[in-house]
mmCIF file of C-alpha atoms in Angstrom:
data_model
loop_
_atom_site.group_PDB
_atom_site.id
_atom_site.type_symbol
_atom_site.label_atom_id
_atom_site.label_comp_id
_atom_site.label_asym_id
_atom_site.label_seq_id
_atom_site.Cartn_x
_atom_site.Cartn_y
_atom_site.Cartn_z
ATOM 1 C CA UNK A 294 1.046 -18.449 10.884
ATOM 2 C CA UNK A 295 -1.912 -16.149 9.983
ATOM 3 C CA UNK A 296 -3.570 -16.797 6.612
ATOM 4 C CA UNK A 297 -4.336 -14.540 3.580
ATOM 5 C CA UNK A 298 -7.891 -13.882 4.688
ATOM 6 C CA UNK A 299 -6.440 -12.337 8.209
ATOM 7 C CA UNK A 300 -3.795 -10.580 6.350
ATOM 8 C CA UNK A 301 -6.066 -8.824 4.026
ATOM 9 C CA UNK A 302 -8.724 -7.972 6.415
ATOM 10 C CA UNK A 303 -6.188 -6.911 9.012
ATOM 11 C CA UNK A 304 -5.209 -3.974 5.807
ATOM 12 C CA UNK A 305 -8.685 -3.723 5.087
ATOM 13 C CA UNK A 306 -9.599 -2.038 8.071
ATOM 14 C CA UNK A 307 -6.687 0.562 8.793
ATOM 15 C CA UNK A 308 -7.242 3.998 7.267
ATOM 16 C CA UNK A 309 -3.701 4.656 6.638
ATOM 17 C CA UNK A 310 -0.576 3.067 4.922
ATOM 18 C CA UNK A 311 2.773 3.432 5.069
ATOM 19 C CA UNK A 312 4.443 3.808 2.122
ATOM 20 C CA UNK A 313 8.092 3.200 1.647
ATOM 21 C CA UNK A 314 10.050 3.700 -2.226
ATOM 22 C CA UNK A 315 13.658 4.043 -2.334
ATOM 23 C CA UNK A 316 15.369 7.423 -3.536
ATOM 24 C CA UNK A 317 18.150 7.907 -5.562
ATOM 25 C CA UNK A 318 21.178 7.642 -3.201
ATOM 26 C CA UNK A 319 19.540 4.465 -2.029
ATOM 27 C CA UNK A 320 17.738 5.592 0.865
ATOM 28 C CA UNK A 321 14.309 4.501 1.789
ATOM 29 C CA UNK A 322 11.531 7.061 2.239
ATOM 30 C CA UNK A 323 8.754 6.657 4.107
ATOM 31 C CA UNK A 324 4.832 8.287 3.557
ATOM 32 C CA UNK A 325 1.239 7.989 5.075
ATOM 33 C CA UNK A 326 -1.382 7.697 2.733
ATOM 34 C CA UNK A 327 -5.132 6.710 2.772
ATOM 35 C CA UNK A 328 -5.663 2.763 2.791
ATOM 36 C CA UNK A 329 -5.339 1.208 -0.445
ATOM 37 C CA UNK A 330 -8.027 1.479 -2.550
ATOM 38 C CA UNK A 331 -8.655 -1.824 -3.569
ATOM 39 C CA UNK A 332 -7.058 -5.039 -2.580
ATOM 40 C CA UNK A 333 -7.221 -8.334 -4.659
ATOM 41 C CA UNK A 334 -5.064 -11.054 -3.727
ATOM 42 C CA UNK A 335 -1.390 -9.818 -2.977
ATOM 43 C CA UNK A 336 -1.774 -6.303 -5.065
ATOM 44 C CA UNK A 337 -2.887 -2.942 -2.950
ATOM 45 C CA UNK A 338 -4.290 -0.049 -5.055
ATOM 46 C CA UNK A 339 -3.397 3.370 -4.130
ATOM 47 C CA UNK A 340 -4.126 6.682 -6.108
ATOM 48 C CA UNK A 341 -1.818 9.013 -5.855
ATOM 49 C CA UNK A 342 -0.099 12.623 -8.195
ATOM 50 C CA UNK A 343 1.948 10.939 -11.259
ATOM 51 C CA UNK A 344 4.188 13.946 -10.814
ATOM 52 C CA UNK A 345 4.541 13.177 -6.780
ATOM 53 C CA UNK A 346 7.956 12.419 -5.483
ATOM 54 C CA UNK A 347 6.775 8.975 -4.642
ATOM 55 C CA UNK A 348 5.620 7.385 -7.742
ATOM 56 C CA UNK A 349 8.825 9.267 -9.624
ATOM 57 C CA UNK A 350 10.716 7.368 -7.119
ATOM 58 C CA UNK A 351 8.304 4.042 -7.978
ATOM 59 C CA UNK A 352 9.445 4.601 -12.043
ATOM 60 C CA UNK A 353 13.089 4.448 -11.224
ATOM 61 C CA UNK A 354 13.121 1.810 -8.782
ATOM 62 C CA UNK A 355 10.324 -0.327 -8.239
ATOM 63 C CA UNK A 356 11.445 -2.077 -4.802
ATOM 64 C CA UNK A 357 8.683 -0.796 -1.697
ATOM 65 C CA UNK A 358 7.747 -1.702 1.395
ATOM 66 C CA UNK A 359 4.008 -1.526 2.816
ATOM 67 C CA UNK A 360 3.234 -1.151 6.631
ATOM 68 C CA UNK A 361 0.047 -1.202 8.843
ATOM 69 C CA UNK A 362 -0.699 -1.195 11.983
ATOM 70 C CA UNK A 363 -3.582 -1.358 14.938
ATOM 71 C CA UNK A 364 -2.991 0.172 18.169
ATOM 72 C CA UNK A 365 -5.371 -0.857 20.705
ATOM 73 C CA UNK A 366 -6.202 0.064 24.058
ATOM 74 C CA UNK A 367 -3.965 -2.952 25.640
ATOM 75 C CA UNK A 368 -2.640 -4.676 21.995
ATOM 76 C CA UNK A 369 -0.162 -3.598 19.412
ATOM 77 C CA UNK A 370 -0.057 -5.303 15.872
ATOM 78 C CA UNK A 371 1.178 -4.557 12.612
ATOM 79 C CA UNK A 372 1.707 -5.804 9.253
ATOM 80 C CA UNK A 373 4.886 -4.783 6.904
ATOM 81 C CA UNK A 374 4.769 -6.145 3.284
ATOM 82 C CA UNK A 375 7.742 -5.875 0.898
ATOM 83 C CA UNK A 376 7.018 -5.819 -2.658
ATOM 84 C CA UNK A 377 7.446 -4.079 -6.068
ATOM 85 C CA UNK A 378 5.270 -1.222 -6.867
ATOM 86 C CA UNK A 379 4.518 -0.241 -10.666
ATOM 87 C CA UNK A 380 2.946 3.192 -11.613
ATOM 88 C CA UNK A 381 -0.203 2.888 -13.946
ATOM 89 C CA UNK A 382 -1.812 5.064 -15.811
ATOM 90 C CA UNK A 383 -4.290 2.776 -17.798
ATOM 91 C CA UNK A 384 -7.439 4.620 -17.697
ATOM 92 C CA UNK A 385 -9.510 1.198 -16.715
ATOM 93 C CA UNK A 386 -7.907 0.466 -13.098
ATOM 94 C CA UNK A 387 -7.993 4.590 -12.533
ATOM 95 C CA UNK A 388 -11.880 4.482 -13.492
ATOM 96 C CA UNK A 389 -11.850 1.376 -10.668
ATOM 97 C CA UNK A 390 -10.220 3.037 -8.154
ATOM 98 C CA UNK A 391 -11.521 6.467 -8.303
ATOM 99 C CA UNK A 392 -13.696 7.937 -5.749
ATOM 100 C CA UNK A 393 -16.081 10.957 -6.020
ATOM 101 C CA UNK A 394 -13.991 13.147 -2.992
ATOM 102 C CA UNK A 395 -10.846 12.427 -5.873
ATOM 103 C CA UNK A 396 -11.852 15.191 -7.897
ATOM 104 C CA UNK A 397 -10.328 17.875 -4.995
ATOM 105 C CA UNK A 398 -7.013 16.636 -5.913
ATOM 106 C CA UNK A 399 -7.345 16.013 -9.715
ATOM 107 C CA UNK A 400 -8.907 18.505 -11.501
ATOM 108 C CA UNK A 401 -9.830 17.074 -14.818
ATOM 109 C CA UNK A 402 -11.119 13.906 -12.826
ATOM 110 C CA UNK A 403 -9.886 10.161 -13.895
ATOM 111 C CA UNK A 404 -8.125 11.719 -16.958
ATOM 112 C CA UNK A 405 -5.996 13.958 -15.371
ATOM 113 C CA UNK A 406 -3.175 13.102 -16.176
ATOM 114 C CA UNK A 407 -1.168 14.392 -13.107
ATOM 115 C CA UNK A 408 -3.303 11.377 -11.471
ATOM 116 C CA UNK A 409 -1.971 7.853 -11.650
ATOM 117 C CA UNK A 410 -2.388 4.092 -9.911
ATOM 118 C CA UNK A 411 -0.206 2.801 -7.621
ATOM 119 C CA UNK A 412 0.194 -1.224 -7.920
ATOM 120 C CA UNK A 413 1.908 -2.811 -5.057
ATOM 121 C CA UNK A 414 2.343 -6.367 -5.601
ATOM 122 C CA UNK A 415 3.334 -8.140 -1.951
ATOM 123 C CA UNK A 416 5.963 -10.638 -1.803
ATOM 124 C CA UNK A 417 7.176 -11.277 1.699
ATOM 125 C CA UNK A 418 5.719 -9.794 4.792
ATOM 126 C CA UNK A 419 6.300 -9.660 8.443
ATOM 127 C CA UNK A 420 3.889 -10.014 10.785
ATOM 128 C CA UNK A 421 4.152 -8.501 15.155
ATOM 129 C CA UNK A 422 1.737 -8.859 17.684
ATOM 130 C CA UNK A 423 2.336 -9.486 21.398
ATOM 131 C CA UNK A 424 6.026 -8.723 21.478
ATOM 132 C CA UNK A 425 6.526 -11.679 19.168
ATOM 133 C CA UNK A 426 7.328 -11.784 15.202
ATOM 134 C CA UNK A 427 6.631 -14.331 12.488
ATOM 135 C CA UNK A 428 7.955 -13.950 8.717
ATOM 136 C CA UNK A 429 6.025 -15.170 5.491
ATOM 137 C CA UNK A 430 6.305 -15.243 2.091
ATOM 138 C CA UNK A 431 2.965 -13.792 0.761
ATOM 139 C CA UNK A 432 2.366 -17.217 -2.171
ATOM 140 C CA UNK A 433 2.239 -19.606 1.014
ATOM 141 C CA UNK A 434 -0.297 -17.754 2.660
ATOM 142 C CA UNK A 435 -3.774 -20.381 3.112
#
C-alpha cells in the first residue's frame, strides 16, 4: 500500500489534473486543468471561472473524481481520487491560492467575482503502476 506522503507528492509533481463533475443527465465529464494549487491533507485546491461549466456542475452535484498520472520513458503510473468537491468563494482561501499570472484570467484580481476555489476533499482512491492495481480509502493512508 503506498502512504499519504507518496500519494501527495506523487500529485505534487504533475502539472495537470483531471477533473471529473457529473452533469445533469448523470453523465461524468472529464477536464485538464493546472495541478492543484495547494494540497493539505486529503483536500486539492484548484482556481477556476465561478461561471465555468465545471464548478456550475460542482454546485448541483458535488460527487468528482481526481486523476493523475506519470508517463515515463519505460513506467506508467497514475493516481485517481474520488471525492466531493465544494465551490468557494471566501475571499481568504482565494487570497491563498492566487498566483500573480491569475490576473490574465480574472480581471478584477482575487475579487472578481467570476473567480472562485475549487475544494476537492479525497475519499477513496485507486492507485496503478506496473500493470497492477491497489484500492484505498484516503483516512487509512500512514
Amino acid at each position: 500500500m503506498k502512504t499519504r506522503e507518496y500519494v501527495t507528492e506523487f500529485i505534487r509533481k504533475q502539472k495537470v489534473a483531471f477533473i471529473a463533475s457529473i452533469d445533469e443527465e448523470g453523465y461524468p465529464n472529464m477536464k485538464a486543468m493546472f495541478a492543484p494549487s495547494k494540497v493539505e491533507g486529503n483536500c486539492f485546491y484548484f482556481s477556476t471561472n465561478t461561471s465555468s461549466m465545471r464548478a456550475q456542475q460542482f454546485m448541483r452535484n458535488p460527487k468528482a473524481s481526481l486523476y493523475f498520472y506519470n508517463k515515463g520513458r519505460f513506467k506508467y503510473e497514475g493516481i485517481m481520487l474520488t471525492g466531493t468537491m465544494e465551490v468557494l468563494q471566501d475571499e481568504e482561501i482565494k487570497r491563498e491560492i492566487w498566483h500573480d499570472g491569475d490576473i490574465m484570467y480574472y480581471k478584477q484580481g482575487v475579487t472578481d467575482p467570476d473567480y472562485c476555489v475549487l475544494k476537492f476533499t479525497a475519499v477513496r482512491g485507486r492507485y496503478y503502476c506496473n500493470l497492477k492495481t491497489e484500492s484505498f480509502l484516503v483516512e487509512e493512508l500512514e
